[in-house]
XYZ file of C-alpha atoms in Angstrom:
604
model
C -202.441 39.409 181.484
C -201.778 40.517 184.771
C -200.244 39.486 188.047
C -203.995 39.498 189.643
C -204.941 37.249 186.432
C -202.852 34.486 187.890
C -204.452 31.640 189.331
C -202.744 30.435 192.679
C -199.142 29.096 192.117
C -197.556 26.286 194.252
C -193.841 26.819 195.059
C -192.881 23.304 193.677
C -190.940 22.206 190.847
C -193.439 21.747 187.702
C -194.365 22.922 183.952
C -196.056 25.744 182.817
C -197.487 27.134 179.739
C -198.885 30.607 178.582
C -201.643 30.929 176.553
C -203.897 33.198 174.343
C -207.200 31.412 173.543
C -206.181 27.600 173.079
C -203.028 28.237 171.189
C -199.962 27.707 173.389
C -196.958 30.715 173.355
C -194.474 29.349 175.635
C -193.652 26.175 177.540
C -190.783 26.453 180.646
C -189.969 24.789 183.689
C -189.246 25.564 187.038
C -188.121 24.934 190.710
C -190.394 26.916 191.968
C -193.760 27.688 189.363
C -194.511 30.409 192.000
C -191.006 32.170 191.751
C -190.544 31.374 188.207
C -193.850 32.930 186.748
C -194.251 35.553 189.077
C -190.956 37.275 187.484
C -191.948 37.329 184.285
C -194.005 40.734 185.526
C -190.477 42.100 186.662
C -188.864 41.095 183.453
C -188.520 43.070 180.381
C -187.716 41.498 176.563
C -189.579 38.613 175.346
C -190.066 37.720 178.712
C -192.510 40.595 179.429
C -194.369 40.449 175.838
C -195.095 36.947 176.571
C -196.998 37.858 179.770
C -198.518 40.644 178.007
C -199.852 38.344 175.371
C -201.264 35.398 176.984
C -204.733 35.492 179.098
C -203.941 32.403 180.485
C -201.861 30.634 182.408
C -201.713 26.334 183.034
C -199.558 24.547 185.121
C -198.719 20.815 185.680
C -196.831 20.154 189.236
C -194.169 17.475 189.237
C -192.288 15.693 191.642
C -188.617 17.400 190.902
C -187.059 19.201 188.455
C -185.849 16.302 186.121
C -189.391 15.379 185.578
C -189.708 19.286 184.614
C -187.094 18.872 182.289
C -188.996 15.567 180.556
C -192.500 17.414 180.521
C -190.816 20.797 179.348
C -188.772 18.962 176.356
C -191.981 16.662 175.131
C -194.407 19.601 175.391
C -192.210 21.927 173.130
C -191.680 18.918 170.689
C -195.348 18.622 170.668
C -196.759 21.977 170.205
C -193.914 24.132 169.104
C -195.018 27.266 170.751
C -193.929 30.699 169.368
C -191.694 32.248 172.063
C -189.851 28.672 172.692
C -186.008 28.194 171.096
C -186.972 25.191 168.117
C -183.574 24.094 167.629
C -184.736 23.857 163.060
C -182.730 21.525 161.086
C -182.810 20.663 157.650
C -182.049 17.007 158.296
C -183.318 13.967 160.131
C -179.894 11.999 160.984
C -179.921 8.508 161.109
C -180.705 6.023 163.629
C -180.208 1.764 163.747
C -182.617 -0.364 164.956
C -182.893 -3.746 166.258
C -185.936 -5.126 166.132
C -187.830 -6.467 168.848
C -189.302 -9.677 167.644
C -188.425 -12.909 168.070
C -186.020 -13.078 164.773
C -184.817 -9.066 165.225
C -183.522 -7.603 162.267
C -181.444 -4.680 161.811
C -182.955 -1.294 159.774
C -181.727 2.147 159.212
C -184.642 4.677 160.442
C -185.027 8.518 160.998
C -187.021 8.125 163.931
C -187.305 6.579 167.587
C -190.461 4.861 168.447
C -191.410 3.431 171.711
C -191.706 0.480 170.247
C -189.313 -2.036 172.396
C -186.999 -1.864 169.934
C -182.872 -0.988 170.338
C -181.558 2.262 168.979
C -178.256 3.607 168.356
C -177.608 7.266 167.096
C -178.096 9.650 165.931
C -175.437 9.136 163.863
C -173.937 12.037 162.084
C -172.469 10.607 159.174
C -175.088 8.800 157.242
C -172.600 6.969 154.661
C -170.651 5.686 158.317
C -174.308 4.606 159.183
C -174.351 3.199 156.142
C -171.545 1.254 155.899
C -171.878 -0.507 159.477
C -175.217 -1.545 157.884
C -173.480 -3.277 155.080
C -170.862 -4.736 157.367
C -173.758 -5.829 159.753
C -175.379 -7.454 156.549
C -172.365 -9.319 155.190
C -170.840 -10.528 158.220
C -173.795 -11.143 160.774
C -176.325 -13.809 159.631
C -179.547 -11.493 160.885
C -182.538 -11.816 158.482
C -182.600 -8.820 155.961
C -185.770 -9.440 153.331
C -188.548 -11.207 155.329
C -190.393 -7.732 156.220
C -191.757 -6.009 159.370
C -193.696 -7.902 160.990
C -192.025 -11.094 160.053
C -193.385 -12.738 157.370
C -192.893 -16.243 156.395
C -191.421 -17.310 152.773
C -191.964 -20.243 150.608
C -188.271 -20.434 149.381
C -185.160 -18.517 151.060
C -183.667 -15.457 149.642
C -179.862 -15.063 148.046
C -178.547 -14.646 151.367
C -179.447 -17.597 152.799
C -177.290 -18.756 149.714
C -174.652 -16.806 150.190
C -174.172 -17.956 153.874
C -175.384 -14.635 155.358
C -178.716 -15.008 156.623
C -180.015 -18.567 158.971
C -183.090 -18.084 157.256
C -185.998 -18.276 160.015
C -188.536 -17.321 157.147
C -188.562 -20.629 155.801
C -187.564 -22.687 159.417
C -184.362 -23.068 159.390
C -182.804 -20.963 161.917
C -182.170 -22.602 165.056
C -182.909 -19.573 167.958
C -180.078 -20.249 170.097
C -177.675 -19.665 167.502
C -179.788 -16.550 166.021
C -179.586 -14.839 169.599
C -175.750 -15.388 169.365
C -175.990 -13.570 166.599
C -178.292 -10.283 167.767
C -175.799 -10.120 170.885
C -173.074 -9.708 168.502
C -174.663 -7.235 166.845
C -175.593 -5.710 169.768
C -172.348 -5.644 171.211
C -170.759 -3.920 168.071
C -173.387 -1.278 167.825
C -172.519 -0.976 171.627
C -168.734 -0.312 170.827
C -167.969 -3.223 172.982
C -165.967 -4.150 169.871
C -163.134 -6.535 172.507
C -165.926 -8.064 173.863
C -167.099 -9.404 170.828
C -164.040 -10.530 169.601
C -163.543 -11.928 172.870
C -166.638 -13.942 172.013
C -165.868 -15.039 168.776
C -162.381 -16.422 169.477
C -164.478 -18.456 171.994
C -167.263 -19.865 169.881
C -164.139 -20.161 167.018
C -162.001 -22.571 169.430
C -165.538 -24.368 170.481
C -166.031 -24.905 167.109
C -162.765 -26.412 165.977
C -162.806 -28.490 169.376
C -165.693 -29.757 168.198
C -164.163 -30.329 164.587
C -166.937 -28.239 162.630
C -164.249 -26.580 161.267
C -166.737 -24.682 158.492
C -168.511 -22.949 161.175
C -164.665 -22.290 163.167
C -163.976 -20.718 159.476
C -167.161 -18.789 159.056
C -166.371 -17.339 162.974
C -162.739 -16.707 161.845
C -164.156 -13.899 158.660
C -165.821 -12.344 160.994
C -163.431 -11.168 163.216
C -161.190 -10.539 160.160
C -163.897 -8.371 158.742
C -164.497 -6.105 162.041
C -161.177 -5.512 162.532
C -160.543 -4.493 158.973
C -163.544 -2.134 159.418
C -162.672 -0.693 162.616
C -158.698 -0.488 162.041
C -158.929 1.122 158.169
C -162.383 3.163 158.567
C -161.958 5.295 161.888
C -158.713 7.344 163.121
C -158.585 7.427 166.618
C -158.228 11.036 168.091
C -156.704 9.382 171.743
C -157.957 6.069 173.494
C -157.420 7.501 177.033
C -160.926 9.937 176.377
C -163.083 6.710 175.525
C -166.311 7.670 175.352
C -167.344 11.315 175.597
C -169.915 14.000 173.936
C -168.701 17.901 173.728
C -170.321 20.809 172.218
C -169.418 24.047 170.779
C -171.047 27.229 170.987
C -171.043 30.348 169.012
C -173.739 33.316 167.931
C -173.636 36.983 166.674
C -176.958 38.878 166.839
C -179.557 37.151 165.481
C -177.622 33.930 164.784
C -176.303 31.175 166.288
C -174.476 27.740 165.821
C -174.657 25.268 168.273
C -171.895 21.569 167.083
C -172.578 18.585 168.976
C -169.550 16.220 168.504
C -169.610 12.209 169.314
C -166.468 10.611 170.594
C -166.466 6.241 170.622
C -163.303 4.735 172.460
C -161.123 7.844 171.687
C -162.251 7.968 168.071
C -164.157 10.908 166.442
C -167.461 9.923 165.082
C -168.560 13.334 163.647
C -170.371 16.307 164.403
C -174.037 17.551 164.227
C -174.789 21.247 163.692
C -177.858 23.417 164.538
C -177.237 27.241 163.110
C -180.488 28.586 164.927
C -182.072 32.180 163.605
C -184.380 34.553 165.356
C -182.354 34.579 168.375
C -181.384 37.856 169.548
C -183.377 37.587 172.940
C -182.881 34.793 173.805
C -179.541 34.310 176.240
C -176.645 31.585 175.403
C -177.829 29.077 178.850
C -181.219 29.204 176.982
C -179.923 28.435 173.634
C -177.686 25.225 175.059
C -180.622 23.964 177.027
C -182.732 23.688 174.041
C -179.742 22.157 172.206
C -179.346 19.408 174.880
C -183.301 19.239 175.069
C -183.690 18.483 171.561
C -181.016 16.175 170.875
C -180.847 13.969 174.042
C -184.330 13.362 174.068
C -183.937 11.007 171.418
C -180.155 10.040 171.131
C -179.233 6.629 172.132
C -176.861 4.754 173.846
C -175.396 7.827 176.087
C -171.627 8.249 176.817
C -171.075 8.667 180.627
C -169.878 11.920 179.911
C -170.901 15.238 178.477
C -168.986 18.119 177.892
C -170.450 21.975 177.809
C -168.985 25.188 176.902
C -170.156 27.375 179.727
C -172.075 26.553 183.174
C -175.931 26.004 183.454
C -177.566 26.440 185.814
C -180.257 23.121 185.480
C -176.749 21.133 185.125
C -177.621 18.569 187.645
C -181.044 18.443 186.148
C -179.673 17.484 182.955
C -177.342 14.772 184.530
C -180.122 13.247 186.330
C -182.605 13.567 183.413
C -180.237 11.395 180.928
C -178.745 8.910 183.168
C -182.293 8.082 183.284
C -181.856 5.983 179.747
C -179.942 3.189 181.864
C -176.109 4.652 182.816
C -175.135 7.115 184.827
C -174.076 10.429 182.865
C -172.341 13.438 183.857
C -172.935 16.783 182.259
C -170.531 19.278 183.576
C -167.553 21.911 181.894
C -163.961 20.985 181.978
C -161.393 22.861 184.005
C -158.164 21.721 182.272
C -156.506 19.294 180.577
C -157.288 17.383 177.426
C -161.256 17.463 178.214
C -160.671 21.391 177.961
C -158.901 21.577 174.574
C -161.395 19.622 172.855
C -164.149 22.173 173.840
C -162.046 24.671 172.612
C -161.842 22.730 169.720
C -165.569 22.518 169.263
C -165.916 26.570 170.143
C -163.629 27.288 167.326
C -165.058 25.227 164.861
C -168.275 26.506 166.056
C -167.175 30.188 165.696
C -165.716 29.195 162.055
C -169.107 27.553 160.851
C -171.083 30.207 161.605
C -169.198 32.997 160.006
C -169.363 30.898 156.843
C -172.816 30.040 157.195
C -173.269 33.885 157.349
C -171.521 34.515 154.509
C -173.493 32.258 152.894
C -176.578 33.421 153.762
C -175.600 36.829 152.309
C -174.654 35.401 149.093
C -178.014 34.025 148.704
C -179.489 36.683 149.965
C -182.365 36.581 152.366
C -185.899 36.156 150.273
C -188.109 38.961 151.149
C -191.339 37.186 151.203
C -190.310 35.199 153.747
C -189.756 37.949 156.208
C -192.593 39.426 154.994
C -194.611 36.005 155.505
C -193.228 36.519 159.023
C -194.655 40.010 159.809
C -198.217 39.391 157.589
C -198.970 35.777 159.784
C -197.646 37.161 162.956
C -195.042 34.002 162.711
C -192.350 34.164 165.440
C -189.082 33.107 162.886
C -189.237 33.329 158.932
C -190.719 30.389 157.528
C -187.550 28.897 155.882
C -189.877 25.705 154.896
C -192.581 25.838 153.178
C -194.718 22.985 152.433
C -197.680 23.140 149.988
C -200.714 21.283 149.653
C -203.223 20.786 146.679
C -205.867 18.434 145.300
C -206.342 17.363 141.976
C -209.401 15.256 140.791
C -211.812 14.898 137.665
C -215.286 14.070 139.349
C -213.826 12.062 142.222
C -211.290 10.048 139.483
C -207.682 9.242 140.049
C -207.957 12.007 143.448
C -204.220 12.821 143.909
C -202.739 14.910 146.870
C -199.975 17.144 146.372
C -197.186 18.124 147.829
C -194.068 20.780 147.208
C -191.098 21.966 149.602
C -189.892 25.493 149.883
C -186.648 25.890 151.348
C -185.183 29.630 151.316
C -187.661 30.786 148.848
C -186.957 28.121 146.406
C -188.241 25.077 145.095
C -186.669 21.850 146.380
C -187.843 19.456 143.960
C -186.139 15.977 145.410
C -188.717 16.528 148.301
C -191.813 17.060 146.421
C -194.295 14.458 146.660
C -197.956 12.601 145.678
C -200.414 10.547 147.149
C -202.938 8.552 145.908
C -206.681 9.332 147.817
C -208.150 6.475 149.273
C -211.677 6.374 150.425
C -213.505 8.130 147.840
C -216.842 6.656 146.438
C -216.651 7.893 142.997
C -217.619 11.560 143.869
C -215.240 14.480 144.710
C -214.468 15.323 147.929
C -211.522 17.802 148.538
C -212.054 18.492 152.423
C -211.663 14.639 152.860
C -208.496 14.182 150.444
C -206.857 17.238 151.744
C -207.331 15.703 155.484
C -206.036 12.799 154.636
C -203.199 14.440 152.506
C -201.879 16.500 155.637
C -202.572 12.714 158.000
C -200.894 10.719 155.914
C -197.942 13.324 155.147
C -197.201 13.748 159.145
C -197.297 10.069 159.887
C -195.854 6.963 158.491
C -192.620 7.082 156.129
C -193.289 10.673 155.262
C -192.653 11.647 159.008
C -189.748 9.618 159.422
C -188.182 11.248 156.099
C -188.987 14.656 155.730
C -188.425 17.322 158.561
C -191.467 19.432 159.712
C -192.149 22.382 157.750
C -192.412 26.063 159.518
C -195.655 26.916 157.467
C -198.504 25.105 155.521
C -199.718 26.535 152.669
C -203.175 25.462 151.329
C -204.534 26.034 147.759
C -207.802 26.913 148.708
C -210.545 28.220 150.911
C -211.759 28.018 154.659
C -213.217 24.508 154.317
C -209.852 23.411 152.667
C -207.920 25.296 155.625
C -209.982 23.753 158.521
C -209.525 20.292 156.405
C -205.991 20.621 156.736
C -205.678 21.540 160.629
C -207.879 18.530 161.300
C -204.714 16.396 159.235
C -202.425 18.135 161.357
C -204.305 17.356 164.499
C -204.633 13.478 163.604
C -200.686 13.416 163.279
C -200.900 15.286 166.722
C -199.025 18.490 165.515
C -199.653 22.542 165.433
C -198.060 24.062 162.869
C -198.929 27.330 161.303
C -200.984 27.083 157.719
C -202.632 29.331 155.619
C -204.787 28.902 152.544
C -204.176 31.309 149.448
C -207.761 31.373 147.283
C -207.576 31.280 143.675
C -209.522 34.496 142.228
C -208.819 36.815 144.776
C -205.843 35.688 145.549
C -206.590 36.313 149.653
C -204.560 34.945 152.196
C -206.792 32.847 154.876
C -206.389 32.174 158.563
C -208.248 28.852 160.002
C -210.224 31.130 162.122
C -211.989 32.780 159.328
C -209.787 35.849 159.138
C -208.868 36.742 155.630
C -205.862 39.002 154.760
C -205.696 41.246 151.457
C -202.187 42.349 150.218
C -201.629 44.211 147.080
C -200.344 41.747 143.933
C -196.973 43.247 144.170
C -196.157 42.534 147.706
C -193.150 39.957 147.922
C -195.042 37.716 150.706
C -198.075 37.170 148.241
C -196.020 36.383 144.980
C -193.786 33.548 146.892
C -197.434 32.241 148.058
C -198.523 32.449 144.398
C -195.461 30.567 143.200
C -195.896 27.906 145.828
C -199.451 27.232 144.956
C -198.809 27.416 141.472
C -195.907 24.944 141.347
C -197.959 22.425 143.998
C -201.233 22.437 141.630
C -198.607 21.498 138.459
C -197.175 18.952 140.116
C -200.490 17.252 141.316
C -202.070 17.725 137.944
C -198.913 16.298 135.988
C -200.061 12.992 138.096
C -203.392 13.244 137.991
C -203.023 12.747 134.221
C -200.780 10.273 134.397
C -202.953 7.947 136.511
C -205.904 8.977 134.082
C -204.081 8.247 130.741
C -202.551 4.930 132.712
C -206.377 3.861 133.411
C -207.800 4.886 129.818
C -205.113 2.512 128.284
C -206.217 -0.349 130.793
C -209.660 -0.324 129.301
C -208.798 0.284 125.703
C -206.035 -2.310 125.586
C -208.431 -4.788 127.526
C -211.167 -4.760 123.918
C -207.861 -5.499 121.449
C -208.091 -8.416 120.211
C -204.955 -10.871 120.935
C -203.714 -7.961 123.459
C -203.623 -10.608 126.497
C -202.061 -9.445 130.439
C -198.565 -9.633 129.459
C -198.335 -7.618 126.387
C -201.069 -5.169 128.485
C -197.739 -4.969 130.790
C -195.530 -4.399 128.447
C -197.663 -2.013 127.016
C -198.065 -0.138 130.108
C -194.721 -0.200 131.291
C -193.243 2.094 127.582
C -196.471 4.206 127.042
C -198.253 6.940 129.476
C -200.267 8.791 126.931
C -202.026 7.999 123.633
C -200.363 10.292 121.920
C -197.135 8.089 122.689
C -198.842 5.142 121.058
C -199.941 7.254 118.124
C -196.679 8.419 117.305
C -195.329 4.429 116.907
C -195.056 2.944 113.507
C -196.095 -0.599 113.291
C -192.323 -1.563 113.084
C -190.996 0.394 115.860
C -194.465 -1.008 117.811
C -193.906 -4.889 116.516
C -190.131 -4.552 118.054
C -191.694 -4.264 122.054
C -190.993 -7.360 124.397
C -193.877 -9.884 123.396
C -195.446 -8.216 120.423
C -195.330 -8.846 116.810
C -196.428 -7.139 113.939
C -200.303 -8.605 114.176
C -200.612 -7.566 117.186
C -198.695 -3.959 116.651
C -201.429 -3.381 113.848
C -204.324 -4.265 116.201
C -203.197 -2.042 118.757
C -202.768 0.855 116.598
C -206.153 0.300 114.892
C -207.840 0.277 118.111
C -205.953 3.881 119.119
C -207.403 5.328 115.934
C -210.903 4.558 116.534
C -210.587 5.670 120.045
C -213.152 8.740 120.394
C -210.887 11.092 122.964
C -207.548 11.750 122.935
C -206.173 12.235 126.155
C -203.331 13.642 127.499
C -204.263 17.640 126.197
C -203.695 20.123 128.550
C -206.537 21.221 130.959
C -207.793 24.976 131.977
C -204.943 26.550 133.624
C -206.399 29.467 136.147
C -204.168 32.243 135.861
């Protein structure tokens, strides 16, 4: 593109984004979009092979430059262009969440939804998330069981039992006293940890004043129980910093690691690290800003105060842009005193983490079909995780989607996952199951639990491909995918391009493996939901085989051949069977015509 290419530029703050076709390269901000985008023709670097690139150029014009900052930050989260700093992470931390309803209840989530709801986090330590939770559901009486949305029950739960829930699913919560209860919640989540004690000496004395002396008692554990918590679980670093954020900074080359540290009332929370690859263009005030853009776009409650490492120049900008969540928050560096020291801190635990994480990347050495995935798909950073994607179906039957994670080259088998196709009318249809496969993977639970992949790989052809982009575009995401056919073993593009490499090259065996390994783990489902229904409709024509010893029978054998195997004993010994009914089931095996469970056709 060139300057002449530019269509006419206001010189007020805005967003704008560079473009080749409809895919989007790069997303900044600016004071001035007329400034800002006219130097990228000066500039050399990344800078310059962006403008170079793109043969187009949109713009949205703001009011000022914290709006900028909004737009920018929710644009990159959206669309994850190439040239942009994507601050990757192998972890979604934890956030809580108060429900907004009219009995709220208290969750752990991954995500924040603009839902009404209260969040607090992220929290960096998810067995400190974890045990406020269980504190929470011991000492506060919030409902824990009743679902979301609230569902009435016909008979209370254990809690309600145990004296820690007021029970609203079956009526008998009154809602003054349950909005007592959300405050105090509230107020500890808030850290206003005096002012809730302050309130429960008060409704403690009210109590005994009023001689209900179980309720003054019930009032008194709880404030014995927070202050056990929050006087055994916590050290406190120094009470005179109250509440604060800092951050460290540290990169060599290609590499960097950015700490984010969380400081409550003078006590150390934890720390959240981002060690960021792919780097070597970009400058340190870009890194930080992506770092602050990624993390305090979500994060919730703020501290008034955030430390930095080094000056920036959109400091005020930042400032503005957060104490827009409801307080007013500085972002600014230190010039002395104990403020400075703990940035030092932060810098030298920064420096330390990344020389190990270096270290550590050498020892596992870096996989070479991942940089070679890089330089085949034109990808701007190695694709550290790799998702892939399958079908598996016998004429429409038992459709299953699956899914495998690829992290470093290797199989990560505690993420790998199956769904069940809905929506099928007894006859195959693999463009609709892998749609809804990639929909239903980017949305719901699966969002809120697994982190977004860097590449898509789909085991199959164009039709598959395009199937897959139109999942991806339902969960409103771009993210790069390519589909690996079986015989030829050709990579292809959604746009119809097709890519031969030779068998040996490193890129094209990792894609092999991948698609291999997802199309085992689909059809290792597949036949268990096939066997599962074959022994529904055989056990349904044995005589004196009625629904609970079906159960029972269900819940020891997958297979036929599992049955088989059984002696009428060992069979007669199962929860609700005898030996009658052991020796009708095992007739009724023998005369069965198929025996399922053999291995399929494996394609090479």
């Amino acid at each position: 593109m060139q300057p002449q290419d530019l269509p006419p530029l206001p010189e007020q703050p805005g967003v704008y984004l560079w473009k080749t076709g409809e895919t989007i390269l790069y997303v900044g901000k600016a004071k001035s979009l007329k400034a800002r985008v006219s130097s990228y023709f000066h500039a050399e670097g990344k800078s310059a092979r962006v403008a170079h690139e793109a043969d187009r150029l949109d713009f949205i014009v703001v009011r000022d430059e914290v709006e900028a900052l909004l737009l920018e930050a929710n644009l990159i989260k959206q669309y994850r262009p190439r040239y942009n700093v994507l601050m990757k992470d192998d972890k979604h931390y934890p956030f809580l969440k108060l429900t907004q309803e009219e009995w709220p209840m208290l969750l752990i989530v991954r995500r924040v939804q603009n839902d009404g709801a209260r969040y607090w986090g992220p929290f960096p330590d998810g067995g400190a998330v974890r045990r406020i939770k269980r504190l929470v559901d011991r000492v506060f009486k919030l409902r824990k069981n009743s679902g979301i949305p609230f569902k009435k029950r016909r008979f209370p739960c254990l809690n309600y039992s145990m004296g820690r829930c007021f029970a609203p699913c079956v009526s008998k919560a009154e809602p003054d006293l349950y909005a007592q209860e959300v405050q105090k919640v509230a107020d500890l989540l808030d850290g206003n940890v005096e002012r809730l004690f302050e309130g429960l000496q008060a409704q403690m004395q009210e109590a005994a004043r009023a001689q209900d002396f179980e309720r003054a008692a019930e009032i008194r554990d709880q404030i014995a129980a927070v202050r056990s918590f929050f006087g055994t679980n916590q050290q406190a670093y120094d009470v005179e910093l109250g509440d604060l954020d800092f951050i460290g900074f540290a990169r060599a080359g290609d590499y960097a690691m950015l700490q984010h540290y969380q400081m409550r009332g003078g006590q150390m929370l934890g720390r959240i690290s981002r060690f960021v690859e792919g780097v070597k263009e970009a400058s340190d005030p870009e890194l930080l800003e992506a770092f602050l853009r990624d993390y305090y776009l979500e994060a919730t409650p703020l501290p008034p105060l955030v430390l930095l490492p080094f000056e920036l120049e959109a400091e005020a900008a930042f400032s503005e842009f957060l104490s827009r969540k409801g307080r007013k928050v500085e972002v600014r560096v230190p010039q002395r005193g104990d403020k400075t020291r703990l940035v030092e801190l932060a810098q030298s635990n920064a420096q330390t983490a990344l020389e190990a994480e270096l270290k550590l990347q050498e020892r596992r050495g870096n996989h070479p079909g991942l940089k070679g995935l890089m330089d085949v798909l034109g990808l701007s950073r190695s694709p550290y995780r790799i998702e892939g994607y399958d079908i598996s179906n016998l004429m429409g039957e038992s459709a299953v989607g699956s899914i495998t994670v690829f992290e470093g080259g290797r199989p990560k088998k505690a993420e790998y996952r199956r769904i069940k196709i809905k929506g099928l009318k007894g006859q195959p249809d693999d463009f609709f199951s892998m749609e809804q496969t990639v929909a239903r993977r980017f949305s719901g639970s699966l969002a809120e639990n697994l982190p977004i992949p860097d590449l898509l790989l789909i085991d199959g052809g164009l039709g598959q491909v395009r199937a897959a982009q139109k999942g991806l575009r339902a969960a409103g995401l771009e993210i790069p995918l390519v589909g690996l056919a079986k015989r030829e073993e050709t990579l292809i593009l959604p746009d119809g391009q097709t890519i031969a490499l030779p068998l040996t090259h490193p890129a094209l065996q990792l894609l092999i493996y991948v698609r291999d390994e997802t199309h085992n783990n689909g059809l290792q489902f597949h036949r268990k939901l096939r066997n599962a229904k074959t022994l529904k409709s055989i056990f349904d024509d044995i005589p004196g085989i009625g629904p609970a010893r079906k159960k029972a029978l269900l819940h020891h054998f997958s297979t036929l051949e599992e049955l088989r195997a059984m002696s009428v004993e060992e069979l007669a010994r199962l929860p609700g069977l005898d030996r009658r009914s052991a020796q009708a089931v095992l007739k009724a095996l023998n005369q069965a015509p198929v025996a399922l469970g053999t291995p399929e056709t494996q394609y090479p």
